[in-house]
Every structure is written in C-alpha cells, then in structure tokens.
Amino acid sequence: MSLALRIALASALFGLVVAGGVAALGYLALTQQLDERSASELLGRRDLLAHLWQKSPAKVRSHRTATASKTF
C-alpha cells in the first residue's frame, strides 16, 4: 500500500472518529437539555396546581363534604 493511500485512510478514519465524538457529545448535551426542560415543565405544573389549590380551598372542601354526605 502506498504512503499516500495510508495517509488518506488514516485521515478518513480520524475524521470519522472526530465526527462520531462530536455527534456523541451533541446527543448527550441534547438529552441533558431535554431532561432539564422536562423537569422545569413539571415543576411549573406543580406550582400551578398548588396555586390553584390555595386559591379555591373552600370549593374543594365543600365538594368533599357534599360527596361524603352522599355516601353515608
């Protein structure tokens, strides 16, 4: 095998390794970003439900009382 062919193959292999590494790092960064976004969204939903719960506890209590009295 000629020297030029060996250099070309080595360069191509090195390029593939670098491209694979970049793709792997990009994938890891993307999954981390999506996990953070998902966690943030869940916290926002939890906070919204807590806010709604605190805003109208009388309606919830009256509903529980009404349903509890119907069961007995």
Short mmCIF file of C-alpha atoms in Angstrom, two decimals:
data_model
loop_
_atom_site.label_atom_id
_atom_site.label_comp_id
_atom_site.label_asym_id
_atom_site.label_seq_id
_atom_site.Cartn_x
_atom_site.Cartn_y
_atom_site.Cartn_z
CA MET A 1 0.00 0.00 0.00
CA SER A 2 1.40 3.38 -0.91
CA LEU A 3 2.18 6.08 1.61
CA ALA A 4 -0.40 8.43 0.09
CA LEU A 5 -3.15 5.81 0.43
CA ARG A 6 -2.21 5.12 4.06
CA ILE A 7 -2.28 8.83 4.87
CA ALA A 8 -5.65 9.19 3.15
CA LEU A 9 -7.12 6.23 5.07
CA ALA A 10 -5.70 7.48 8.37
CA SER A 11 -7.14 10.94 7.72
CA ALA A 12 -10.54 9.49 6.85
CA LEU A 13 -10.53 7.29 9.96
CA PHE A 14 -9.52 10.24 12.13
CA GLY A 15 -12.31 12.33 10.61
CA LEU A 16 -14.86 9.61 11.33
CA VAL A 17 -13.68 9.31 14.94
CA VAL A 18 -13.89 13.07 15.43
CA ALA A 19 -17.33 13.23 13.80
CA GLY A 20 -18.54 10.36 15.98
CA GLY A 21 -17.23 12.09 19.10
CA VAL A 22 -18.93 15.35 18.17
CA ALA A 23 -22.19 13.52 17.47
CA ALA A 24 -22.00 11.70 20.82
CA LEU A 25 -21.33 14.93 22.72
CA GLY A 26 -24.17 16.66 20.88
CA TYR A 27 -26.52 13.81 21.76
CA LEU A 28 -25.54 13.95 25.43
CA ALA A 29 -25.99 17.73 25.54
CA LEU A 30 -29.39 17.45 23.86
CA THR A 31 -30.63 14.77 26.27
CA GLN A 32 -29.46 16.84 29.24
CA GLN A 33 -31.24 19.93 27.90
CA LEU A 34 -34.45 17.98 27.29
CA ASP A 35 -34.31 16.48 30.80
CA GLU A 36 -33.88 19.93 32.33
CA ARG A 37 -36.75 21.30 30.25
CA SER A 38 -38.99 18.41 31.25
CA ALA A 39 -38.17 18.85 34.94
CA SER A 40 -38.80 22.59 34.68
CA GLU A 41 -42.14 21.97 33.00
CA LEU A 42 -43.20 19.51 35.70
CA LEU A 43 -42.23 21.97 38.44
CA GLY A 44 -44.25 24.66 36.69
CA ARG A 45 -47.29 22.41 36.52
CA ARG A 46 -46.89 21.50 40.18
CA ASP A 47 -46.65 25.17 41.13
CA LEU A 48 -49.73 25.97 39.05
CA LEU A 49 -51.73 23.22 40.74
CA ALA A 50 -50.54 24.38 44.17
CA HIS A 51 -51.57 27.94 43.30
CA LEU A 52 -55.00 26.80 42.12
CA TRP A 53 -55.39 24.63 45.21
CA GLN A 54 -54.58 27.56 47.52
CA LYS A 55 -56.82 29.90 45.57
CA SER A 56 -60.01 27.89 45.99
CA PRO A 57 -59.82 25.56 49.01
CA ALA A 58 -63.44 26.30 50.00
CA LYS A 59 -64.76 24.82 46.76
CA VAL A 60 -62.73 21.68 47.26
CA ARG A 61 -63.81 21.30 50.90
CA SER A 62 -67.47 21.86 50.05
CA HIS A 63 -67.23 19.29 47.25
CA ARG A 64 -65.65 16.76 49.61
CA THR A 65 -68.29 17.41 52.25
CA ALA A 66 -71.09 17.06 49.71
CA THR A 67 -69.76 13.79 48.32
CA ALA A 68 -69.01 12.42 51.79
CA SER A 69 -72.56 13.15 52.99
CA LYS A 70 -74.00 11.37 49.95
CA THR A 71 -72.10 8.17 50.66
CA PHE A 72 -73.48 7.70 54.18
#
